[in-house]
């Protein structure tokens, strides 16, 4: 890095195979809108989920085109619902264990896993590092950086609950993908954005994705 050059310090975003790819898209859009850089890791299982939920593919060789099309799509499936600029994104293949985020010396602000499957939760809690997503999460924990895990499964059995407690003990923040209704949701995108906003709240990233509680009953039902 040349003198005076600003070092790029991204948020790492991992997308696992749980249902909920619209949550990941909303988080990615909001990070980019906030001027944040993003390092993206899309697991092999999540590519199958993305194809099933949206009809879109995510291919390493064409990741920019595929990501742009994905992020432009609304939670209701409508294409070109959002204008997106992905110039702040760097993509790493999930199988690349020599990638930047696999090392603690690689600069990063922290990591967001959204959505997080129970298999992903178990892998991170047990330190398996079977792919780059899990390895990056382990690195995030050992370096003391923020790790937000957005678990999206139901019901949760005792084993998964114990894994989530282990992640909490290790310093991670667990944010269940549980949309609320007090913010006045009128569209599926509103519910998705609420969860995405809570993920970003946990990471300390400013956003305007949902109406915040102001202590006024019925506030969410009022038009502004």
Short mmCIF file of C-alpha atoms in Angstrom, two decimals:
data_model
loop_
_atom_site.label_atom_id
_atom_site.label_comp_id
_atom_site.label_asym_id
_atom_site.label_seq_id
_atom_site.Cartn_x
_atom_site.Cartn_y
_atom_site.Cartn_z
CA UNK A 1 0.00 0.00 0.00
CA UNK A 2 1.38 3.38 -0.99
CA UNK A 3 1.76 6.21 1.50
CA UNK A 4 -1.53 8.06 1.89
CA UNK A 5 -3.56 5.19 0.39
CA UNK A 6 -6.54 4.13 2.47
CA UNK A 7 -6.62 0.46 3.39
CA UNK A 8 -9.77 -1.39 2.42
CA UNK A 9 -11.38 -2.91 5.53
CA UNK A 10 -14.51 -4.84 4.54
CA UNK A 11 -17.33 -6.60 6.28
CA UNK A 12 -17.27 -10.29 5.44
CA UNK A 13 -20.73 -11.59 4.54
CA UNK A 14 -21.27 -15.33 4.50
CA UNK A 15 -24.40 -16.82 2.95
CA UNK A 16 -25.17 -20.39 4.05
CA UNK A 17 -27.72 -22.87 2.73
CA UNK A 18 -30.70 -22.01 4.94
CA UNK A 19 -33.84 -20.59 3.39
CA UNK A 20 -33.77 -16.80 3.47
CA UNK A 21 -31.68 -15.51 0.57
CA UNK A 22 -33.76 -12.28 0.51
CA UNK A 23 -32.34 -11.51 3.98
CA UNK A 24 -28.82 -11.77 2.59
CA UNK A 25 -29.69 -9.55 -0.36
CA UNK A 26 -31.17 -6.87 1.92
CA UNK A 27 -28.10 -6.89 4.18
CA UNK A 28 -25.75 -6.64 1.22
CA UNK A 29 -27.66 -3.74 -0.32
CA UNK A 30 -27.75 -1.86 2.98
CA UNK A 31 -24.03 -2.34 3.60
CA UNK A 32 -23.23 -0.99 0.14
CA UNK A 33 -25.68 1.91 0.60
CA UNK A 34 -23.84 2.75 3.85
CA UNK A 35 -20.58 3.00 1.92
CA UNK A 36 -19.15 -0.21 3.38
CA UNK A 37 -16.88 -2.59 1.51
CA UNK A 38 -17.97 -6.23 1.42
CA UNK A 39 -16.14 -9.52 1.04
CA UNK A 40 -18.72 -12.10 -0.02
CA UNK A 41 -18.62 -15.86 0.55
CA UNK A 42 -21.54 -17.84 -0.89
CA UNK A 43 -21.56 -21.48 0.22
CA UNK A 44 -22.25 -24.34 -2.17
CA UNK A 45 -25.50 -25.18 -0.39
CA UNK A 46 -26.71 -21.58 -0.53
CA UNK A 47 -26.42 -21.58 -4.32
CA UNK A 48 -29.00 -24.37 -4.43
CA UNK A 49 -31.26 -22.39 -2.09
CA UNK A 50 -30.86 -19.24 -4.17
CA UNK A 51 -31.79 -21.17 -7.31
CA UNK A 52 -34.83 -22.66 -5.58
CA UNK A 53 -36.04 -19.39 -4.03
CA UNK A 54 -35.35 -17.01 -6.90
CA UNK A 55 -34.57 -19.05 -10.02
CA UNK A 56 -31.17 -17.34 -10.15
CA UNK A 57 -27.78 -19.00 -10.36
CA UNK A 58 -24.61 -17.89 -8.58
CA UNK A 59 -21.48 -18.88 -10.48
CA UNK A 60 -17.91 -18.11 -9.51
CA UNK A 61 -16.95 -17.31 -13.09
CA UNK A 62 -19.90 -14.92 -13.52
CA UNK A 63 -20.38 -13.75 -9.95
CA UNK A 64 -20.63 -10.06 -10.77
CA UNK A 65 -23.49 -10.47 -13.24
CA UNK A 66 -25.22 -12.99 -10.98
CA UNK A 67 -24.84 -10.84 -7.86
CA UNK A 68 -26.09 -7.74 -9.61
CA UNK A 69 -29.21 -9.56 -10.81
CA UNK A 70 -29.80 -11.06 -7.35
CA UNK A 71 -29.48 -7.80 -5.43
CA UNK A 72 -31.72 -5.97 -7.90
CA UNK A 73 -34.56 -8.41 -7.19
CA UNK A 74 -37.18 -7.66 -4.55
CA UNK A 75 -38.26 -10.11 -1.87
CA UNK A 76 -41.46 -10.69 -3.85
CA UNK A 77 -39.42 -11.87 -6.83
CA UNK A 78 -39.87 -8.71 -8.88
CA UNK A 79 -36.76 -8.10 -11.02
CA UNK A 80 -35.04 -4.72 -11.15
CA UNK A 81 -36.75 -3.57 -7.96
CA UNK A 82 -33.51 -1.99 -6.69
CA UNK A 83 -30.67 -0.05 -8.28
CA UNK A 84 -27.41 -1.59 -7.10
CA UNK A 85 -23.73 -0.73 -7.35
CA UNK A 86 -21.57 -3.75 -6.51
CA UNK A 87 -18.23 -2.03 -7.03
CA UNK A 88 -17.57 -2.34 -3.28
CA UNK A 89 -17.87 -6.13 -3.32
CA UNK A 90 -15.07 -8.69 -3.53
CA UNK A 91 -16.08 -12.30 -4.00
CA UNK A 92 -14.22 -15.32 -2.63
CA UNK A 93 -15.03 -18.87 -3.62
CA UNK A 94 -16.31 -20.95 -0.70
CA UNK A 95 -13.73 -23.63 -1.46
CA UNK A 96 -10.77 -21.24 -1.42
CA UNK A 97 -9.19 -21.86 1.98
CA UNK A 98 -6.19 -19.73 0.95
CA UNK A 99 -8.44 -16.67 0.49
CA UNK A 100 -7.83 -13.44 2.38
CA UNK A 101 -10.54 -13.94 5.03
CA UNK A 102 -8.99 -17.27 6.04
CA UNK A 103 -6.21 -15.40 7.86
CA UNK A 104 -6.38 -13.23 10.95
CA UNK A 105 -3.88 -10.82 9.39
CA UNK A 106 -6.39 -9.99 6.66
CA UNK A 107 -8.10 -6.70 7.60
CA UNK A 108 -11.84 -6.94 8.25
CA UNK A 109 -14.40 -5.16 10.42
CA UNK A 110 -16.21 -8.37 11.27
CA UNK A 111 -18.49 -10.95 9.72
CA UNK A 112 -22.21 -11.38 9.16
CA UNK A 113 -23.63 -14.84 8.41
CA UNK A 114 -27.06 -14.39 6.89
CA UNK A 115 -28.92 -16.65 6.74
CA UNK A 116 -27.22 -19.24 8.96
CA UNK A 117 -28.33 -22.85 8.72
CA UNK A 118 -28.12 -25.19 11.69
CA UNK A 119 -25.31 -27.03 9.89
CA UNK A 120 -23.41 -23.74 9.57
CA UNK A 121 -24.08 -22.92 13.22
CA UNK A 122 -22.73 -26.31 14.28
CA UNK A 123 -19.65 -25.99 12.08
CA UNK A 124 -18.73 -22.57 13.43
CA UNK A 125 -19.49 -23.52 17.04
CA UNK A 126 -17.29 -26.62 16.76
CA UNK A 127 -14.53 -24.83 14.82
CA UNK A 128 -14.70 -27.27 11.89
CA UNK A 129 -13.59 -24.80 9.18
CA UNK A 130 -14.77 -27.17 6.45
CA UNK A 131 -15.08 -24.29 3.96
CA UNK A 132 -14.13 -20.62 3.71
CA UNK A 133 -17.37 -19.46 5.35
CA UNK A 134 -16.70 -21.48 8.49
CA UNK A 135 -12.99 -20.67 8.48
CA UNK A 136 -13.66 -16.92 8.17
CA UNK A 137 -16.10 -17.14 11.08
CA UNK A 138 -13.51 -18.93 13.22
CA UNK A 139 -10.95 -16.27 12.35
CA UNK A 140 -13.44 -13.52 13.22
CA UNK A 141 -13.97 -15.04 16.67
CA UNK A 142 -10.30 -15.63 17.42
CA UNK A 143 -9.44 -12.08 16.40
CA UNK A 144 -12.17 -10.66 18.66
CA UNK A 145 -14.10 -9.07 15.80
CA UNK A 146 -17.90 -8.83 15.66
CA UNK A 147 -19.62 -11.98 14.39
CA UNK A 148 -23.38 -11.82 13.77
CA UNK A 149 -25.12 -15.14 13.15
CA UNK A 150 -28.62 -14.90 11.66
CA UNK A 151 -30.06 -18.33 12.34
CA UNK A 152 -33.05 -19.20 10.14
CA UNK A 153 -34.43 -22.59 11.08
CA UNK A 154 -37.50 -23.84 12.96
CA UNK A 155 -37.92 -25.60 15.24
CA UNK A 156 -34.56 -25.54 17.02
CA UNK A 157 -33.54 -28.72 18.81
CA UNK A 158 -31.43 -28.91 21.94
CA UNK A 159 -28.22 -29.59 20.06
CA UNK A 160 -28.59 -26.45 17.94
CA UNK A 161 -29.55 -24.40 20.98
CA UNK A 162 -26.38 -25.56 22.73
CA UNK A 163 -24.35 -24.59 19.66
CA UNK A 164 -25.94 -21.13 19.71
CA UNK A 165 -25.08 -20.73 23.39
CA UNK A 166 -21.50 -21.74 22.57
CA UNK A 167 -21.37 -19.03 19.89
CA UNK A 168 -22.74 -16.49 22.35
CA UNK A 169 -20.12 -17.54 24.90
CA UNK A 170 -17.43 -17.13 22.23
CA UNK A 171 -18.49 -13.52 21.62
CA UNK A 172 -20.84 -13.87 18.65
CA UNK A 173 -24.22 -12.15 18.47
CA UNK A 174 -27.12 -14.44 17.54
CA UNK A 175 -29.92 -12.67 15.64
CA UNK A 176 -32.81 -15.01 14.79
CA UNK A 177 -34.53 -14.21 11.52
CA UNK A 178 -37.69 -13.12 13.35
CA UNK A 179 -39.49 -10.22 11.67
CA UNK A 180 -41.56 -7.92 13.86
CA UNK A 181 -44.82 -6.19 12.98
CA UNK A 182 -44.76 -3.03 15.14
CA UNK A 183 -42.84 -1.20 12.42
CA UNK A 184 -45.93 -1.11 10.21
CA UNK A 185 -45.05 -3.72 7.59
CA UNK A 186 -47.32 -3.68 4.56
CA UNK A 187 -45.18 -5.73 2.18
CA UNK A 188 -42.96 -8.81 2.33
CA UNK A 189 -39.95 -6.55 1.69
CA UNK A 190 -40.73 -4.66 4.91
CA UNK A 191 -40.49 -7.88 6.93
CA UNK A 192 -37.25 -8.85 5.22
CA UNK A 193 -35.81 -5.38 5.78
CA UNK A 194 -36.67 -5.50 9.48
CA UNK A 195 -34.54 -8.61 9.97
CA UNK A 196 -31.75 -7.16 7.82
CA UNK A 197 -31.89 -3.98 9.89
CA UNK A 198 -31.57 -5.87 13.15
CA UNK A 199 -28.51 -7.66 11.72
CA UNK A 200 -26.95 -4.32 10.88
CA UNK A 201 -27.91 -2.93 14.30
CA UNK A 202 -25.95 -5.77 15.88
CA UNK A 203 -22.97 -4.89 13.69
CA UNK A 204 -23.22 -1.16 14.41
CA UNK A 205 -23.86 -0.20 10.78
CA UNK A 206 -26.29 2.72 10.30
CA UNK A 207 -29.32 2.18 8.07
CA UNK A 208 -32.92 3.26 7.49
CA UNK A 209 -34.43 -0.14 6.74
CA UNK A 210 -37.26 -0.05 9.26
CA UNK A 211 -39.30 2.25 11.49
CA UNK A 212 -37.84 2.23 15.00
CA UNK A 213 -39.93 1.94 18.15
CA UNK A 214 -40.57 5.34 19.72
CA UNK A 215 -42.71 4.32 22.68
CA UNK A 216 -45.98 5.23 21.00
CA UNK A 217 -48.63 2.55 20.77
CA UNK A 218 -50.12 2.28 17.31
CA UNK A 219 -47.26 4.21 15.74
CA UNK A 220 -46.58 1.47 13.23
CA UNK A 221 -50.10 1.69 11.81
CA UNK A 222 -49.87 5.38 11.04
CA UNK A 223 -48.87 6.68 7.65
CA UNK A 224 -46.14 9.31 7.55
#
